[in-house]
Amino acid sequence: MESSRVLSDRYALISHLARGGMADVWVAEDRLLGRQVAVKILHGQYAASEAFVERFRREAQAAANLSHANIVAVYDWGEDGDTYFMVMELVQGRNLRDVIRSEGALLPRRVAEIGAEVCVAVSVAHNQGLVHRDIKPANVLLTPDGAVKVADFGIARAWDDSESLTKTGAVIGTATYFSPEQAQGKTADARSDIYSVGVVMYELLTGSPPFSGESPVAVAYQHVQQQPEPPSKLNPNVPPGLEAIVLKAMAKDPVIRYQSAAEMVEDIDRLLAGQVPLAAPQNEEPTRMMTSANLPPVPDQAPATRPDPPPPQQDRALYREPGRTDRTTLTIGIIASLALLLLGIILLIRLLGSDGGVATVTIPELAGNQPASAIGELTQLGLSIEQELIASADVAEGLVVGTEPAAGTEVERGSFVKLLISGGNATIQVPRVIDLTDGQARTAIELSGLEVGDIVVEASPVIEAGVVMAQEPEAGTLVAEGTKVDLVVSVGTNALTVPDVVGKSESDALFVLSQTGFEVDQIRIEQRPSAEVLEGFVIETDPEAQQFVPRDGFVTVVISQGAVPSVVPSVLTRNAEEATQILEDLGFAVAFDDPVELEWNDPLNGVVAEQNPAAGSTAEFGSTIRLRVGEAATDAAAPNVLGDDEATARQKIEDVGLVFSRGPDIPLGPFDPEDGKAMEQAPPPGSVTPIGSTMTIRFGVAEPPVIVPDLIGDLATTCLTKAEADAAISGVGLIPDQQADTALTFGHPCDGRVAIQSPDPLTAVASGSQVSYQIGVADPGVELGVGTVIGIDLATVQANYPSLTWTQNTPTGTCLTADAGLQGNIAWIDPVEGTTVATGSVVIYWIGHITDGPACTDPPTTGS
């Protein structure tokens, strides 16, 4: 069992408190309510037995109904896979067993006060029909302020023994403290607890129990056959009245004992008030008890408080008359039963609803939730919850995978719903090693990628020594690599039993061990500082007393070095259990402060991240080392990836423990600056979301550009017609847009074809863009008609050709001619008649002049 384990996703185990015959006790953190509790976990070898599981469940239900200041409260019961556990109040302080070992006999008044408080606790249980059956010093706790609390109503059962669970003949309890009827296998009742209280008080008064022997059977025989030595013979300070109370409680015949715990409380109160108790001879003088000023120091000096008794009535006798039945307890029991019955009826009516039908609820969708929130949601619906760890490659470790029945299913209120929790990489199947030898089991476990955990040895009359009897986790369970597998190995019947040598000197301990059968080379000595045990005396043994050791096995005896300063070791990166064990082995006390908040993937998650004092410093023996365990975040704030490229966005998301997912692209135009950038994200930046959740990102993606076709090209040969231009533009996914025609010069080659386009040819544009163009219209020109210029006066010609510019040739502008008709009129032009010229062209002309010279038949080169 590792300290990092969490039961039902609520109780995180911190440190191991004690190992019992049927269950281990751990200190745990209730993660839902934020408090420390004690968790008792049924041993794995017993979890396979339905009878043991049923007893464990009944134990929790019975103890949970007990609510009193003198009783350790039971908060919860549950199961995690095949692990069954009970959650109890964590009581700070020591038990009476440790007090007796360190201080010996207590002062009589303190013993009386403790006995009264224990009787109050068992009286409460008796009033609800429960017998403790295992009252002993280890089950009586003293808090730092002196209060008394009875723990472990672990074998308490209803007085109704009709079920096979409680059949007669089952001997349950601890031999040193159980009653004669328990020793004989008879049914135990409230008076059996009174006997055990008497034995405990006897040991508190004398420093040792009334009976002891080499075996539980020998002790049981003495309970039945022998009378105890009067306490005053062993401790002269025991007053007669207190001795009478103890011996009456320890009467062999239950009829002679106190018939109720309340009756014993009244007698102790009489003694504490200076009166003669009813158990003592009535001619005895009142005994003055030692005052509290003479009591041992805290925690064993302050008297426990009990509810003040009601004021005496005038018609009510101060003491119960002999032989008369006290009906107070019966009356209270009847009233309490009626109240519980009424409460049950009210709850039943609420559950059934006003129509008397069975209420149903719909199982919600819980996949991806934290287990704590899922449990809270199911609890609010009135559902009972079981949990199971399963492997899941899709859901992050520790989160809810789903439920059985599935989400959306309607079930009756009060039904059990199995909450499926992801084990992440829990992909290794635990091998079955039961019936293998110890060595074979180790090999099989290590070859599977797992580790061998705690190995407990137990005697067995049927299983050969060295063979595995039980394992945890069970075979077939899916676990993570490196998980520890605990084993219970048989030592057969030929085994050594470790004697109780705690508190003895080293030499005495070695002598007792050798007398028990341990050879010198089977005893290992370990030195350890201790502020509570004198130097040279035994602090503890490993295994503990009454545990079995193979015939060739070893026992470690821890000898006190006294209170010496020690160097504080480093426990950083250790889990809570390992760190606690290391520090406590050196004599330090350990306290855990609030966890250190870490990033989700920090390697210090679940292990000690801080310690104070620091490693290497020297601290007094018994001083407290404060530790803080790293706790990785379970939620993360969604990072802002808007504007980032895919690689950057993915890295940011995965860095905080979230899962990257690319959503549908957002189309963009060519050359858009958002091309390849994150434009949308869900959840939005800053949103808090569970680790392992998916973030969906949409990126902008620009479409490829379209190249504008060349509609003009080489002007002489490739100007396109309108039809050709429209086809070329549409063919590449663009839209033709014909604009107004454009004028061209006379004789232009693109006359009637595309002369201008926009955008320019070969420009890259978005698909669907418009391409505008203009058809060229060329100037038609002016024809110089034959006979319309030569021989015509200048004014007439200018009037007939207003779009042309008429310019007289220089320097003279005249032409010699013999033709009288040309005299004073235009005799020659350049270009000549019959030529077509562009509008606005310049025409050179000559005026005719009669002369004897040659005729003006060619463009003249000289004037007259």
mmCIF file of N, CA, C and O in Angstrom, residues 650-689:
data_model
loop_
_atom_site.group_PDB
_atom_site.id
_atom_site.type_symbol
_atom_site.label_atom_id
_atom_site.label_comp_id
_atom_site.label_asym_id
_atom_site.label_seq_id
_atom_site.Cartn_x
_atom_site.Cartn_y
_atom_site.Cartn_z
ATOM 1 N N ARG A 650 0.207 24.728 -30.909
ATOM 2 C CA ARG A 650 0.238 23.362 -30.362
ATOM 3 C C ARG A 650 1.145 23.302 -29.131
ATOM 4 O O ARG A 650 0.808 22.707 -28.109
ATOM 5 N N GLN A 651 2.328 23.930 -29.219
ATOM 6 C CA GLN A 651 3.274 23.884 -28.107
ATOM 7 C C GLN A 651 2.701 24.571 -26.869
ATOM 8 O O GLN A 651 2.807 24.052 -25.745
ATOM 9 N N LYS A 652 2.084 25.733 -27.061
ATOM 10 C CA LYS A 652 1.488 26.450 -25.928
ATOM 11 C C LYS A 652 0.412 25.602 -25.241
ATOM 12 O O LYS A 652 0.318 25.553 -24.013
ATOM 13 N N ILE A 653 -0.417 24.945 -26.035
ATOM 14 C CA ILE A 653 -1.527 24.153 -25.491
ATOM 15 C C ILE A 653 -1.009 22.937 -24.741
ATOM 16 O O ILE A 653 -1.442 22.639 -23.630
ATOM 17 N N GLU A 654 -0.061 22.234 -25.332
ATOM 18 C CA GLU A 654 0.459 21.024 -24.683
ATOM 19 C C GLU A 654 1.301 21.355 -23.459
ATOM 20 O O GLU A 654 1.387 20.556 -22.529
ATOM 21 N N ASP A 655 1.898 22.537 -23.423
ATOM 22 C CA ASP A 655 2.698 22.938 -22.267
ATOM 23 C C ASP A 655 1.862 23.071 -21.003
ATOM 24 O O ASP A 655 2.390 22.937 -19.896
ATOM 25 N N VAL A 656 0.570 23.361 -21.137
ATOM 26 C CA VAL A 656 -0.281 23.506 -19.947
ATOM 27 C C VAL A 656 -1.125 22.259 -19.698
ATOM 28 O O VAL A 656 -2.016 22.270 -18.853
ATOM 29 N N GLY A 657 -0.864 21.184 -20.443
ATOM 30 C CA GLY A 657 -1.547 19.924 -20.169
ATOM 31 C C GLY A 657 -2.851 19.738 -20.913
ATOM 32 O O GLY A 657 -3.632 18.844 -20.562
ATOM 33 N N LEU A 658 -3.095 20.529 -21.938
ATOM 34 C CA LEU A 658 -4.315 20.371 -22.731
ATOM 35 C C LEU A 658 -3.976 19.681 -24.055
ATOM 36 O O LEU A 658 -2.806 19.526 -24.416
ATOM 37 N N VAL A 659 -5.007 19.264 -24.770
ATOM 38 C CA VAL A 659 -4.832 18.501 -26.011
ATOM 39 C C VAL A 659 -5.180 19.394 -27.195
ATOM 40 O O VAL A 659 -6.262 20.001 -27.232
ATOM 41 N N PHE A 660 -4.263 19.476 -28.160
ATOM 42 C CA PHE A 660 -4.459 20.311 -29.351
ATOM 43 C C PHE A 660 -5.317 19.582 -30.373
ATOM 44 O O PHE A 660 -5.136 18.399 -30.632
ATOM 45 N N SER A 661 -6.273 20.313 -30.965
ATOM 46 C CA SER A 661 -7.089 19.775 -32.057
ATOM 47 C C SER A 661 -7.316 20.886 -33.076
ATOM 48 O O SER A 661 -7.677 22.009 -32.704
ATOM 49 N N ARG A 662 -7.105 20.570 -34.374
ATOM 50 C CA ARG A 662 -7.301 21.558 -35.428
ATOM 51 C C ARG A 662 -8.718 21.453 -35.965
ATOM 52 O O ARG A 662 -9.163 20.382 -36.379
ATOM 53 N N GLY A 663 -9.450 22.567 -35.928
ATOM 54 C CA GLY A 663 -10.807 22.598 -36.441
ATOM 55 C C GLY A 663 -10.845 22.964 -37.904
ATOM 56 O O GLY A 663 -9.798 23.094 -38.569
ATOM 57 N N PRO A 664 -12.041 23.128 -38.472
ATOM 58 C CA PRO A 664 -12.164 23.489 -39.890
ATOM 59 C C PRO A 664 -11.453 24.809 -40.200
ATOM 60 O O PRO A 664 -11.509 25.755 -39.399
ATOM 61 N N ASP A 665 -10.784 24.876 -41.378
ATOM 62 C CA ASP A 665 -10.064 26.089 -41.764
ATOM 63 C C ASP A 665 -11.031 27.230 -42.072
ATOM 64 O O ASP A 665 -12.197 27.005 -42.449
ATOM 65 N N ILE A 666 -10.542 28.440 -41.931
ATOM 66 C CA ILE A 666 -11.304 29.642 -42.284
ATOM 67 C C ILE A 666 -10.739 30.163 -43.604
ATOM 68 O O ILE A 666 -9.573 30.583 -43.650
ATOM 69 N N PRO A 667 -11.519 30.139 -44.728
ATOM 70 C CA PRO A 667 -10.995 30.571 -46.031
ATOM 71 C C PRO A 667 -10.644 32.058 -46.024
ATOM 72 O O PRO A 667 -11.384 32.891 -45.479
ATOM 73 N N LEU A 668 -9.531 32.414 -46.678
ATOM 74 C CA LEU A 668 -9.089 33.797 -46.806
ATOM 75 C C LEU A 668 -8.723 34.071 -48.256
ATOM 76 O O LEU A 668 -8.498 33.144 -49.047
ATOM 77 N N GLY A 669 -8.667 35.353 -48.598
ATOM 78 C CA GLY A 669 -8.207 35.736 -49.913
ATOM 79 C C GLY A 669 -6.711 35.577 -50.038
ATOM 80 O O GLY A 669 -5.994 35.427 -49.046
ATOM 81 N N PRO A 670 -6.221 35.605 -51.303
ATOM 82 C CA PRO A 670 -4.775 35.481 -51.508
ATOM 83 C C PRO A 670 -4.013 36.577 -50.776
ATOM 84 O O PRO A 670 -4.472 37.720 -50.685
ATOM 85 N N PHE A 671 -2.884 36.194 -50.198
ATOM 86 C CA PHE A 671 -1.971 37.129 -49.543
ATOM 87 C C PHE A 671 -2.572 37.764 -48.290
ATOM 88 O O PHE A 671 -2.076 38.776 -47.812
ATOM 89 N N ASP A 672 -3.671 37.161 -47.740
ATOM 90 C CA ASP A 672 -4.242 37.703 -46.495
ATOM 91 C C ASP A 672 -3.220 37.536 -45.366
ATOM 92 O O ASP A 672 -2.630 36.461 -45.213
ATOM 93 N N PRO A 673 -2.984 38.568 -44.548
ATOM 94 C CA PRO A 673 -1.975 38.469 -43.473
ATOM 95 C C PRO A 673 -2.321 37.428 -42.406
ATOM 96 O O PRO A 673 -1.462 37.020 -41.642
ATOM 97 N N GLU A 674 -3.598 36.983 -42.342
ATOM 98 C CA GLU A 674 -3.992 35.973 -41.365
ATOM 99 C C GLU A 674 -3.777 34.556 -41.876
ATOM 100 O O GLU A 674 -4.107 33.587 -41.182
ATOM 101 N N ASP A 675 -3.197 34.438 -43.088
ATOM 102 C CA ASP A 675 -2.969 33.108 -43.655
ATOM 103 C C ASP A 675 -2.043 32.309 -42.729
ATOM 104 O O ASP A 675 -0.947 32.750 -42.379
ATOM 105 N N GLY A 676 -2.504 31.081 -42.295
ATOM 106 C CA GLY A 676 -1.710 30.223 -41.428
ATOM 107 C C GLY A 676 -1.732 30.606 -39.965
ATOM 108 O O GLY A 676 -1.046 29.989 -39.146
ATOM 109 N N LYS A 677 -2.543 31.592 -39.590
ATOM 110 C CA LYS A 677 -2.611 32.046 -38.203
ATOM 111 C C LYS A 677 -3.902 31.547 -37.540
ATOM 112 O O LYS A 677 -4.919 31.339 -38.199
ATOM 113 N N ALA A 678 -3.813 31.320 -36.193
ATOM 114 C CA ALA A 678 -5.000 30.927 -35.434
ATOM 115 C C ALA A 678 -5.959 32.110 -35.364
ATOM 116 O O ALA A 678 -5.591 33.182 -34.893
ATOM 117 N N MET A 679 -7.197 31.906 -35.818
ATOM 118 C CA MET A 679 -8.187 32.979 -35.842
ATOM 119 C C MET A 679 -9.317 32.746 -34.845
ATOM 120 O O MET A 679 -9.971 33.696 -34.416
ATOM 121 N N GLU A 680 -9.566 31.492 -34.474
ATOM 122 C CA GLU A 680 -10.596 31.176 -33.486
ATOM 123 C C GLU A 680 -10.075 30.064 -32.575
ATOM 124 O O GLU A 680 -9.337 29.187 -33.026
ATOM 125 N N GLN A 681 -10.472 30.081 -31.254
ATOM 126 C CA GLN A 681 -10.093 29.011 -30.339
ATOM 127 C C GLN A 681 -11.244 28.753 -29.374
ATOM 128 O O GLN A 681 -11.977 29.655 -28.986
ATOM 129 N N ALA A 682 -11.399 27.472 -29.016
ATOM 130 C CA ALA A 682 -12.412 27.074 -28.048
ATOM 131 C C ALA A 682 -11.806 26.016 -27.136
ATOM 132 O O ALA A 682 -11.271 25.016 -27.627
ATOM 133 N N PRO A 683 -11.832 26.235 -25.782
ATOM 134 C CA PRO A 683 -12.417 27.380 -25.097
ATOM 135 C C PRO A 683 -11.594 28.644 -25.314
ATOM 136 O O PRO A 683 -10.436 28.571 -25.697
ATOM 137 N N PRO A 684 -12.208 29.815 -25.005
ATOM 138 C CA PRO A 684 -11.522 31.092 -25.244
ATOM 139 C C PRO A 684 -10.359 31.287 -24.284
ATOM 140 O O PRO A 684 -10.243 30.596 -23.269
ATOM 141 N N PRO A 685 -9.469 32.228 -24.586
ATOM 142 C CA PRO A 685 -8.297 32.463 -23.726
ATOM 143 C C PRO A 685 -8.704 32.745 -22.276
ATOM 144 O O PRO A 685 -9.671 33.468 -22.022
ATOM 145 N N GLY A 686 -7.945 32.127 -21.339
ATOM 146 C CA GLY A 686 -8.181 32.372 -19.918
ATOM 147 C C GLY A 686 -9.209 31.471 -19.284
ATOM 148 O O GLY A 686 -9.317 31.427 -18.052
ATOM 149 N N SER A 687 -9.972 30.714 -20.080
ATOM 150 C CA SER A 687 -10.988 29.825 -19.505
ATOM 151 C C SER A 687 -10.308 28.692 -18.747
ATOM 152 O O SER A 687 -9.336 28.107 -19.215
ATOM 153 N N VAL A 688 -10.825 28.383 -17.551
ATOM 154 C CA VAL A 688 -10.275 27.297 -16.736
ATOM 155 C C VAL A 688 -10.923 25.990 -17.162
ATOM 156 O O VAL A 688 -12.155 25.876 -17.212
ATOM 157 N N THR A 689 -10.097 25.004 -17.477
ATOM 158 C CA THR A 689 -10.609 23.736 -17.996
ATOM 159 C C THR A 689 -9.776 22.598 -17.419
ATOM 160 O O THR A 689 -8.593 22.790 -17.097
#
